XYZ file of C-alpha atoms in Angstrom:
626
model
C 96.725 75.852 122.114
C 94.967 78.003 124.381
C 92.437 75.997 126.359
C 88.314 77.292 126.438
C 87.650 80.165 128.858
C 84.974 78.208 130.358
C 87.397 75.034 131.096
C 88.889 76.738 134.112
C 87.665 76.986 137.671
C 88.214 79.819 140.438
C 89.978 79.365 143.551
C 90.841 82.375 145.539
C 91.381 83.179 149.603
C 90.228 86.983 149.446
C 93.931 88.337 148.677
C 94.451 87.074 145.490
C 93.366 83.882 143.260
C 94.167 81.647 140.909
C 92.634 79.263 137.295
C 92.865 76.202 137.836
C 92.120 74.117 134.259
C 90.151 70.941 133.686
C 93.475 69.082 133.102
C 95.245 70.086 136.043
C 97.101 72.958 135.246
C 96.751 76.080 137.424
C 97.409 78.809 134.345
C 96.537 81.852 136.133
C 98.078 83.028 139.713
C 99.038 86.307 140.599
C 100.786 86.596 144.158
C 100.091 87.940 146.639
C 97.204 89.633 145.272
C 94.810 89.775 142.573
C 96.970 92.650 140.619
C 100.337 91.489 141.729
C 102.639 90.113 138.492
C 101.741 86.653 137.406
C 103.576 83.900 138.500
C 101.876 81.232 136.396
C 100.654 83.187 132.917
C 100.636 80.007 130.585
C 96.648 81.612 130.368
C 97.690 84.384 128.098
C 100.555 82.272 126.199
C 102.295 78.823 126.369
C 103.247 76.434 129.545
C 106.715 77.829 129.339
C 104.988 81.361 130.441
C 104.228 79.534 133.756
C 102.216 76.809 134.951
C 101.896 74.135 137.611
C 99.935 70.761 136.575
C 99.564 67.633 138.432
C 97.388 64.994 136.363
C 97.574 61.404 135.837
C 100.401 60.194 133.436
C 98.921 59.249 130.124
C 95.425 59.407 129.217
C 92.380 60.351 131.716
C 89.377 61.719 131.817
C 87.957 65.018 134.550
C 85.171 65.978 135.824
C 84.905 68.260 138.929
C 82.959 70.560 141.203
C 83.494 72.413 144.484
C 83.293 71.284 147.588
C 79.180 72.286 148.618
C 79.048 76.081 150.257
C 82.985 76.834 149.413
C 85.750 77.868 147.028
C 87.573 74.731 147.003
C 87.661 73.282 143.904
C 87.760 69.268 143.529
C 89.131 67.701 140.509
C 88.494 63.600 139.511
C 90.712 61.887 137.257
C 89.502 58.395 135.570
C 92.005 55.971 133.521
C 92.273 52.633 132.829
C 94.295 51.784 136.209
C 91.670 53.698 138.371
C 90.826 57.130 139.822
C 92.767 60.000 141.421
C 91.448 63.197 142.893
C 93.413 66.694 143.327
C 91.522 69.215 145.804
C 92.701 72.955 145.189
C 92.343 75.735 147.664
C 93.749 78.789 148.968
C 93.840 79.174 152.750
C 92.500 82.520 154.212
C 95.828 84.595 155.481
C 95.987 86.946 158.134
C 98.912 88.124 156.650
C 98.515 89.763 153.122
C 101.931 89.671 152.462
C 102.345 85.509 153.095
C 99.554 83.718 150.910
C 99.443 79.627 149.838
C 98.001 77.653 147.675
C 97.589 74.165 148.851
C 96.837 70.785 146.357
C 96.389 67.794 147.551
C 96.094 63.971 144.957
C 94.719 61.152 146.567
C 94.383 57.854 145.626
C 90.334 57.096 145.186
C 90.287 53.333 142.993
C 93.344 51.115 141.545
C 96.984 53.097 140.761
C 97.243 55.756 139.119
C 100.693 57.069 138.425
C 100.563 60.992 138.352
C 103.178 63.602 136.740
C 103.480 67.281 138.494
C 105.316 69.742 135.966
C 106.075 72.946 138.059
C 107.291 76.208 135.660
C 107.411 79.036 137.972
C 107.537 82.127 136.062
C 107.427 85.862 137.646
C 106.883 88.709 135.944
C 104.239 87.368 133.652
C 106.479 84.683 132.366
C 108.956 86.805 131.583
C 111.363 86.194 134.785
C 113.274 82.829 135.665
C 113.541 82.692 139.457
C 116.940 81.010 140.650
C 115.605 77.910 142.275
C 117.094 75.752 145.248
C 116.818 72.482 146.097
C 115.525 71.914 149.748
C 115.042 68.767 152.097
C 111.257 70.063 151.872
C 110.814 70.403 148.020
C 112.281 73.555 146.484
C 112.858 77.217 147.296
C 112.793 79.944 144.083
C 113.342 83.590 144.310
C 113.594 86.418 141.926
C 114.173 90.331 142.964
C 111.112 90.700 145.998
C 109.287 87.751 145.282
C 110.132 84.412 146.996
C 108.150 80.947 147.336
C 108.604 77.750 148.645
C 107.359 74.490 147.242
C 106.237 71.788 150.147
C 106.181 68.232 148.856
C 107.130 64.788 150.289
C 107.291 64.026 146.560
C 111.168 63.705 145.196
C 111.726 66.815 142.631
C 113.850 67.261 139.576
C 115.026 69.790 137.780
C 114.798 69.430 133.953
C 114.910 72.273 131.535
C 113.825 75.337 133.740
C 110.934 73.109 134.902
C 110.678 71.068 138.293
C 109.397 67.640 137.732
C 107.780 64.456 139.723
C 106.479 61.613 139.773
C 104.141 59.788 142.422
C 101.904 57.055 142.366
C 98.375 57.131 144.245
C 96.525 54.182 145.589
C 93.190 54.248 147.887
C 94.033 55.737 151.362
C 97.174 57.340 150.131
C 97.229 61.398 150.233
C 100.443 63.792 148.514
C 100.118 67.274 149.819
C 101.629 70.434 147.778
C 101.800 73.405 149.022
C 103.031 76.492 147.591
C 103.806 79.474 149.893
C 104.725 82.728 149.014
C 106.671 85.398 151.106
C 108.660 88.093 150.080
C 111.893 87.362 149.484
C 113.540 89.671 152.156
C 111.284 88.109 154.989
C 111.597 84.499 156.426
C 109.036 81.716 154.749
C 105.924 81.044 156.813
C 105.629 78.197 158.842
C 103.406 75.497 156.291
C 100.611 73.560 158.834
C 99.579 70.279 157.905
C 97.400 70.426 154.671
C 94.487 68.261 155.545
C 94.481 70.420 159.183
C 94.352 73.375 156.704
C 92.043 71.977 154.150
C 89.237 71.595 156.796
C 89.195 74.892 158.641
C 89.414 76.462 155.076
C 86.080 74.235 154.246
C 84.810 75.263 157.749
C 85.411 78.997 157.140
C 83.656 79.066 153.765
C 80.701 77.215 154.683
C 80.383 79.260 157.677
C 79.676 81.984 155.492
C 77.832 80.472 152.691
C 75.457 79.556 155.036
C 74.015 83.300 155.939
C 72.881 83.933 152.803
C 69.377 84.547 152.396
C 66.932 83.784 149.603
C 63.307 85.556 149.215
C 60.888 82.892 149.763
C 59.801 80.290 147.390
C 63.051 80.755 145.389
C 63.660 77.772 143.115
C 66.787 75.445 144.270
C 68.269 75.586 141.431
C 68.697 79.592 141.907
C 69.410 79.294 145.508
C 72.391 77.042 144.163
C 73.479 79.623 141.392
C 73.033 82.701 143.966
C 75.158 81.222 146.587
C 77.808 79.740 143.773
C 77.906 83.277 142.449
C 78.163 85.129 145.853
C 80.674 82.746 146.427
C 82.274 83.986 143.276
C 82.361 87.176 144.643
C 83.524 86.998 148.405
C 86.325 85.046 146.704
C 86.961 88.311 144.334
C 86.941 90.500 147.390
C 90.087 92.041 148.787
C 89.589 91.341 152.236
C 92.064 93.840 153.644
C 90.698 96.880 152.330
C 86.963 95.888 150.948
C 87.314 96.333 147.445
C 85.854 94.032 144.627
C 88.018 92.709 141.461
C 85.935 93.127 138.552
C 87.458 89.783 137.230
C 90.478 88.266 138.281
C 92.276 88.056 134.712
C 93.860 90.599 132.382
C 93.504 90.372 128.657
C 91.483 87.447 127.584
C 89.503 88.908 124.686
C 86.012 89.943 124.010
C 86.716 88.318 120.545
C 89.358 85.973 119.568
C 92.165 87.294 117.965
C 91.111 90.669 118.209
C 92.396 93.659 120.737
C 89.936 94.275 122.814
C 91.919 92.950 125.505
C 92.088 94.807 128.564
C 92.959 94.430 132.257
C 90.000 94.238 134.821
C 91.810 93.610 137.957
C 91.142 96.423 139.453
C 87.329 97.939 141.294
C 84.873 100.153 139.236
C 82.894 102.877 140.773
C 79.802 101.635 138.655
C 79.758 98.350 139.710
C 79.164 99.696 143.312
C 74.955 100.083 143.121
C 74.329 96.880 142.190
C 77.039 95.279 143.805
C 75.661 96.959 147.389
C 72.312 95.989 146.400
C 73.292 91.851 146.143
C 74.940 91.899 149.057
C 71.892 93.438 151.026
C 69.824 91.385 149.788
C 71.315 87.951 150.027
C 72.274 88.800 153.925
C 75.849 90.171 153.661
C 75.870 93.504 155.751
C 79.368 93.773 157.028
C 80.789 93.061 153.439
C 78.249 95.716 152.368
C 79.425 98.232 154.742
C 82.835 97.627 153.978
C 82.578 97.857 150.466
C 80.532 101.322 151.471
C 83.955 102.654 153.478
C 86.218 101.233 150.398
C 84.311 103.641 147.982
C 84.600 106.973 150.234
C 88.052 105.911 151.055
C 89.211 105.150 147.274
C 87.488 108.477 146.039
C 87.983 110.722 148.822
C 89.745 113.919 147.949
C 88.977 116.514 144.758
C 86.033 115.665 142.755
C 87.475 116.897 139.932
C 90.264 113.756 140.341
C 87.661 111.107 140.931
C 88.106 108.721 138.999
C 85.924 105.524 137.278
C 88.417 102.919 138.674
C 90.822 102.596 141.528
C 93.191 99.772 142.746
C 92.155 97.501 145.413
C 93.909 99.620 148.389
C 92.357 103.061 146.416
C 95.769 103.079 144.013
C 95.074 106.108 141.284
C 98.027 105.358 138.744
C 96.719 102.512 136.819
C 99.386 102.863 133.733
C 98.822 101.234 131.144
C 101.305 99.495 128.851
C 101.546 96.091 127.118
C 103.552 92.942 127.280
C 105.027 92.105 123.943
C 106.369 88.810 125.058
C 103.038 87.464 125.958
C 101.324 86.025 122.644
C 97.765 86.002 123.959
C 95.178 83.797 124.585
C 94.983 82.188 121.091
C 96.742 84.574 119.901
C 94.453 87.913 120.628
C 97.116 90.553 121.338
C 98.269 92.892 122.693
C 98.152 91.737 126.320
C 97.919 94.416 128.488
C 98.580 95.587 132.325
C 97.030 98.402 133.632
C 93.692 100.275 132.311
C 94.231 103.873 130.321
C 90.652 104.166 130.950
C 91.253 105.083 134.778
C 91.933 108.786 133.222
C 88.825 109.172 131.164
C 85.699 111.171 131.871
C 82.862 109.214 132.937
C 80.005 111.415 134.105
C 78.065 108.303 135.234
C 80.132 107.728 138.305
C 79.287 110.536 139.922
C 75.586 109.283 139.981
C 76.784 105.826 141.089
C 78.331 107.062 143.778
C 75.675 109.590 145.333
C 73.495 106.313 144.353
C 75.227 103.980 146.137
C 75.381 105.606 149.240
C 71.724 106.746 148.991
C 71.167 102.871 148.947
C 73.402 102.635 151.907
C 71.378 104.831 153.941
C 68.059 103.407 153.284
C 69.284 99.280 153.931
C 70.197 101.027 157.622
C 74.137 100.434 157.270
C 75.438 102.771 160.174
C 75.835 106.390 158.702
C 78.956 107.924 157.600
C 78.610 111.608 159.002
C 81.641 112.716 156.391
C 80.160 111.141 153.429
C 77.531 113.983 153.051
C 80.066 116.779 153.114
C 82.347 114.741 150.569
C 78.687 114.227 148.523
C 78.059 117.838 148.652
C 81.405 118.568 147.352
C 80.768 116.050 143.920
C 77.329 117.732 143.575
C 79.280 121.419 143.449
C 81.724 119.639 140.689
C 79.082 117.787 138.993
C 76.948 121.015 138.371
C 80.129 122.481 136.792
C 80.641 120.004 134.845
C 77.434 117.964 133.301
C 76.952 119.544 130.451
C 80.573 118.216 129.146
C 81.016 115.295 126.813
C 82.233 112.144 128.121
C 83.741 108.389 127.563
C 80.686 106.933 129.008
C 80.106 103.754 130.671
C 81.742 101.708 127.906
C 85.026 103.677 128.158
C 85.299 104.175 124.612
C 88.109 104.973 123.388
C 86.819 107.804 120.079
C 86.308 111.122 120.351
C 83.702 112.105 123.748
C 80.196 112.323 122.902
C 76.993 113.214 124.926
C 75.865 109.789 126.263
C 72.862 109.435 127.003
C 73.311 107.190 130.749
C 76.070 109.856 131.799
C 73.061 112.647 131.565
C 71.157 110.530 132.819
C 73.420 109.365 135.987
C 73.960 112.974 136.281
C 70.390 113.064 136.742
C 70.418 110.470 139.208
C 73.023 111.912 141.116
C 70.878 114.939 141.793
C 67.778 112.982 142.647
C 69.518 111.090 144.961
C 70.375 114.730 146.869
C 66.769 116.115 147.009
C 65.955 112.646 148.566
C 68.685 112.743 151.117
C 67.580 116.054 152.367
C 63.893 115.066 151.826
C 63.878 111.266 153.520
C 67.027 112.086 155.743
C 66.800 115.105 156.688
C 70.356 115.743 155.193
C 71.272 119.944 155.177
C 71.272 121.019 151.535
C 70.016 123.704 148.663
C 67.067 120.934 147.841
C 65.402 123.578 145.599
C 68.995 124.400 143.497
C 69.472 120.455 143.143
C 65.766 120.336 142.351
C 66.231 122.712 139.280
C 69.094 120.547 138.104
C 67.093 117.837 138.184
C 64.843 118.913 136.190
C 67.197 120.850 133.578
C 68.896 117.904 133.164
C 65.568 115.748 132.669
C 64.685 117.881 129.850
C 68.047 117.882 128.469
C 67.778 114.282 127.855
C 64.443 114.396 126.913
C 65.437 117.139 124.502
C 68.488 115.472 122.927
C 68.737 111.773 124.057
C 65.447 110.823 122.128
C 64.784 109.305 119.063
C 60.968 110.229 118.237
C 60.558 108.702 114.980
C 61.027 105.103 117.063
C 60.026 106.165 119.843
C 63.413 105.215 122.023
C 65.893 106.726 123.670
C 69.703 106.954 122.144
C 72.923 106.072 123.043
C 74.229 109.449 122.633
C 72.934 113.130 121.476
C 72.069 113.249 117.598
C 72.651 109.414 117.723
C 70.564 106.634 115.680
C 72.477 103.939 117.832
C 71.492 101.856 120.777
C 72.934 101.053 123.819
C 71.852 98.357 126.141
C 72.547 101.018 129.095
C 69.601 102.385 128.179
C 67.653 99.456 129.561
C 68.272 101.002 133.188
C 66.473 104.212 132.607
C 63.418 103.040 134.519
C 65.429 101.006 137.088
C 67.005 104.185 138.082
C 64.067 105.663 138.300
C 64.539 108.180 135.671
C 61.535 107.083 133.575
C 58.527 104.948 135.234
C 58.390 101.113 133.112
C 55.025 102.287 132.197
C 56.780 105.307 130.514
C 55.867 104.755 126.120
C 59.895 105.761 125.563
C 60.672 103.239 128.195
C 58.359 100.580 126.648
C 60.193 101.720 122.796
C 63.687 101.389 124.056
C 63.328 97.798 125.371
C 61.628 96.867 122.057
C 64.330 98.803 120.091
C 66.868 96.689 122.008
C 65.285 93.414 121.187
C 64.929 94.832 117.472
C 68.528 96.126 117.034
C 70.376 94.120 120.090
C 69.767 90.653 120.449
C 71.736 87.830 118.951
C 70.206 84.641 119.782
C 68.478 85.684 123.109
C 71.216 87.815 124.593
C 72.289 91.340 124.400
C 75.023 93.183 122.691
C 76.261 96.210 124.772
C 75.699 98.336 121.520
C 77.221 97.456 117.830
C 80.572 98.666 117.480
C 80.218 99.251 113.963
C 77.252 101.527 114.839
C 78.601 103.471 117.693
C 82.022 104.310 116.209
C 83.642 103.240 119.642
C 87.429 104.139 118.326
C 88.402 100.448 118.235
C 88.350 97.468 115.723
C 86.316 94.643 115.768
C 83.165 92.635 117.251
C 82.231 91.472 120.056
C 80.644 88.895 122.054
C 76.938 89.483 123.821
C 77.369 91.274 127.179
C 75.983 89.266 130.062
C 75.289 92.026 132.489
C 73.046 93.433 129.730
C 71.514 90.518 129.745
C 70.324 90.139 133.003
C 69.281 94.079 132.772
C 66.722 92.910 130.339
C 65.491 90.632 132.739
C 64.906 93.111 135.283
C 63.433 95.218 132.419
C 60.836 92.453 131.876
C 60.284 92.072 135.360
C 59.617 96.233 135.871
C 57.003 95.905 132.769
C 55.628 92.568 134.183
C 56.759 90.149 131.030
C 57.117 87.335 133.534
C 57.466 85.117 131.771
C 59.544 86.370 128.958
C 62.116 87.060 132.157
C 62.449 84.052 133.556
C 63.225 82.338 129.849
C 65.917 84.820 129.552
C 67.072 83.736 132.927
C 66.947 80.188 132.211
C 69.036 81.006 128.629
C 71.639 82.688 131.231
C 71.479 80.221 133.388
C 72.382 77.735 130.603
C 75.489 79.633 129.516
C 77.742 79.227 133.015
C 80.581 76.692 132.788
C 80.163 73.318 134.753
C 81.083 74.953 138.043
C 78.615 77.543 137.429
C 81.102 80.434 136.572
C 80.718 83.084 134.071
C 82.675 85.384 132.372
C 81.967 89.119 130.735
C 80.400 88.201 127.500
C 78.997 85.160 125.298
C 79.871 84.255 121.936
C 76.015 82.507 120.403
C 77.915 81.012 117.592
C 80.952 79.447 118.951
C 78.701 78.863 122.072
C 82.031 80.034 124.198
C 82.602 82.190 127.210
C 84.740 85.689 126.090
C 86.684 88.687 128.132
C 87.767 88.437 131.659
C 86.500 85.490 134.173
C 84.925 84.934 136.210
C 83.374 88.997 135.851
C 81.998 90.109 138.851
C 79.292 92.086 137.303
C 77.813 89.023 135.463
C 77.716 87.256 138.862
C 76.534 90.126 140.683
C 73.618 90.540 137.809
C 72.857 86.931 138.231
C 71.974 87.385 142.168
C 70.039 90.570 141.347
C 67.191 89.002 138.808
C 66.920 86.249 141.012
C 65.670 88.950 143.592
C 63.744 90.830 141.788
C 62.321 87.677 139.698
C 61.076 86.443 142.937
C 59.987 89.134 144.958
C 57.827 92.336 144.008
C 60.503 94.450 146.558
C 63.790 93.023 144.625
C 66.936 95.385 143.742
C 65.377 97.003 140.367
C 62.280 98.221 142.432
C 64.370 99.515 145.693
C 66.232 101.580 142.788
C 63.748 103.057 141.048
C 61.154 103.311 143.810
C 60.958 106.492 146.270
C 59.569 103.581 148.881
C 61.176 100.403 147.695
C 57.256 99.362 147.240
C 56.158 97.980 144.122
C 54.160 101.199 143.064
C 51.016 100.890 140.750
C 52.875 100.590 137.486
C 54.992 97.768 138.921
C 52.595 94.278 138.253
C 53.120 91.493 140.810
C 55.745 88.925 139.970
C 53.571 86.032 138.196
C 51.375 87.876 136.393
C 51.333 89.149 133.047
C 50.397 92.522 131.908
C 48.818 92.666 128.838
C 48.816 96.206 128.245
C 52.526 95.703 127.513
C 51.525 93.376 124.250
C 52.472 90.136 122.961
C 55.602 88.879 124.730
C 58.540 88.522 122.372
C 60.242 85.044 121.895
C 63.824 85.317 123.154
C 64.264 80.917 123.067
């Protein structure tokens, strides 16, 4: 039995990362990095797909938390003899190719005799390593991968599993580490684990500790913005500055169904508001390099940019599934790779001219190639906007006219008259200009519902689509803007399931795939910087607090909530959710935040834009959302 998405906790060392579950059990670890083949995949089946646990023998009960300002993730086990602790960690590597995971059980009250079950598994579960007994613990090896288990604890084989047993007492400390190499180079030398386990706390709270809050933010979302950047820097690939979108493949937007796909890889469209959380919380040089991943990972023919690209830039993404993986409770198929990498997505090319429009104005050091590469994706773009598309949900139906690609194409241009305009940037301003406005009318044209007064997911649509909530944040539309105003009311009206927001409603939208869903966090959040824009205060920060409400116990969350089962769906943690959550806390608390600096010329508030705390009335009644 598959355990609850939100029962699992994130370690990770900027390579790659691993789930660690309430009961012990690390059931997710991919190694070296975050798209490698699983070694431990008992996540998407059963323990004999892979999994390492060490818990007390018998009965106990767990609570946990990380260690404050880091990744390192302390678990506390209570029985009737006493109390045991297990810290997990990864150590930062210098070498991308040699990673570890380090545990440690210690004895805190009484004896506690503990079990460690070790089922190494490569190839996501499929592959049985041929495993040697060493004066040191074990070695195990399969084709290139190799890894050495570190343990003063005496090991047994039983059954394609490696067993122990230990028994913990206060002052008494077993160290495990496991160390990965591959398997034509010589192991890495394994330091001493408490040595390890310090500098590891040291370099994390080092860190933690630049971030930067607007003033009189609330502790508890200074806690939840540095637990969630946290969340992030540990879903960075430090080698080449990409960001995961989530760590995990397959675990399902509903259970049992197949919307199942695999998100570790980096999306173009996460990059605005990714660049804009980092900014703003402090974190330049992981901004810039995030900046230099994008023009790296896209550089080349417009016409072959794609949506998504692996974490060194990686175009073939091929998709196929894993038949001997059952699923998390049982939603199949599970699958490796993302088909969507090939789709259409006219949106991107507006994220990216956005993104690096963003990058100019926060003062990162320019890039004097990236204008010649952006002037290239504007010659494409005008080519091709006019095309249908995938959009931003990647459906996979026929192409439509989305709405937010037009729009994004919009942006795109926008974001070229005001490089030439505020930069100073060489350019045919008055051509882009044209487009601009072409394109506005286009989707004023087309993308409009006038009967409700709201804009559409797509041309000739009745359907909405919670992407619509960034028209004004993008500056396409002011907030003050009636269709603006008509589309957030449309998606409280036709959206919301207990508070939260649906991306759209499959059954409306005619997406080309089967089944519900769960409520889309990010969308979430982009209401509350909706409210914010049209000064519903207070309506924003109960939204926020609902969010809030919804992270697991170490203040994780994953792609989408289920109201009813009150359960965490799709991929986890999901960088976007996290990166949403750090962006209303800016703009809830400042009138400057991310949604303004986007949709502002200036990045000033502008007259339509109320100051945060007060309530415009012009805007009406504020809707209950508790």
């Amino acid at each position: 039995m598959s355990r609850p998405i939100e029962s699992y906790g994130l370690i990770g060392n900027t390579i790659g990362a691993a789930l660690v579950g309430l009961d012990g059990s690390i059931d997710w670890l991919c190694l070296p990095r975050f798209d490698s083949d699983a070694c431990f995949a008992a996540l998407l089946g059963t323990p004999e797909h892979g999994r390492w646990r060490i818990a007390p023998d018998g009965e106990s009960r767990a609570t946990r938390r990380y260690l404050p300002g880091t990744a390192i993730l302390e678990t506390t086990f209570e029985t009737p003899q006493g109390c045991a602790r297990v810290v997990d960690f990864m150590p930062f590597s210098s070498d991308p190719q040699a990673v570890e995971l380090v545990r440690i059980a210690s004895g805190v009250q009484g004896r506690v005799a503990m079990s460690m079950e070790f089922v190494l598994r490569f190839g996501y579960g499929r592959d049985v390593p041929w495993v040697r007994r060493r004066d040191y613990g074990l070695s195990a090896v399969a084709g290139p991968d190799a890894v050495q288990l570190v343990t003063p604890v005496a090991l047994r084989g039983e059954g394609l599993k490696t067993l122990g047993q230990f028994t913990l007492e206060p002052g008494v400390a077993v160290p495990f580490t496991l160390s990965y190499h591959r398997s034509h180079r010589m192991p890495p030398f394994v330091e001493d684990r408490q040595v390890l386990l310090e500098r590891t706390a040291g370099q994390w709270r080092e860190w933690s500790a630049r971030c930067v809050f607007p003033e009189d933010t609330p502790a508890e979302w200074r806690e939840a913005v540095r637990r969630s950047l946290i969340t992030l820097k540990a879903m960075s690939h430090q080698p080449t500055g990409g960001l995961v979108a989530a760590p995990t493949t397959s675990l399902p937007e509903r259970i049992g169904g197949v919307r199942n796909w695999d998100y570790r890889f980096c999306w173009i469209r996460d990059a605005t508001l990714t660049l804009y959380a980092l900014l703003n919380s402090g974190y330049f040089e992981e901004a810039a390099a995030f900046r230099l991943w994008l023009l790296r990972a896209a550089a080349g023919d417009p016409a072959q940019m794609q949506i998504m690209y692996g974490l060194a830039g990686e175009r073939r993404l091929t998709e196929v599934e894993l038949p001997w993986l059952p699923g998390y409770e049982g939603s199949r198929p599970v699958r490796i790779g993302n088909a969507a990498h090939g789709q259409l997505q006219l949106d991107v090319y507006g994220e990216l001219m956005d993104v690096l429009h963003a990058a100019r104005r926060s003062r990162l050091s320019p890039d004097e190639d990236a204008w010649h590469f952006q002037r290239a994706l504007l010659d494409h773009l005008e080519r091709i906007w006019r095309e249908p598309d995938a959009g931003m949900w990647e459906v996979r139906g026929a192409p439509r006219h989305f709405t937010y690609s037009k729009m994004m194409s919009w942006v795109a241009f926008d974001r070229a008259v005001k490089a030439v305009e505020e930069f100073g940037l060489d350019g045919p301003a008055d051509r882009w200009r044209r487009l601009r406005e072409e394109i506005r009318g286009d989707v004023l044209a087309h993308g409009v519902d006038r009967e409700r007064g709201t804009f559409v997911q797509s041309y000739g649509s009745k359907a909405i689509d919670a992407s619509l909530l960034l028209m004004a944040e993008t500056g396409f539309v002011a907030a003050r803007d009636p269709l603006f105003r008509g589309t957030v009311r449309a998606v409280e009206r036709e959206l919301l399931e207990d508070g939260f927001v649906l991306r759209y409603r499959p059954e409306v939208s005619d997406d080309g795939m089967p089944g519900s869903e769960g409520t889309f966090l990010m969308c979430s959040f982009w209401l509350v910087d909706a409210y914010v824009l049209l000064g519903r205060y207070d309506d924003a920060r109960r939204l926020f607090g609902k969010l809030l409400s919804v992270r697991n116990d170490l203040g994780l969350l994953s792609e989408q909530y289920d109201p009813r089962s009150r359960r965490l769906l799709g991929n986890f943690p999901q960088a976007f959710s996290h990166v949403g959550l750090v962006n209303a806390v800016h703009n809830l608390v400042q009138a400057g935040g991310p949604a303004m600096q986007r949709a502002s010329r200036d990045a000033s508030p502008g007259p339509e834009a109320p100051t945060p705390g007060m309530h415009s009335e012009a805007e009406g009644p504020a809707t209950r959302i508790d």
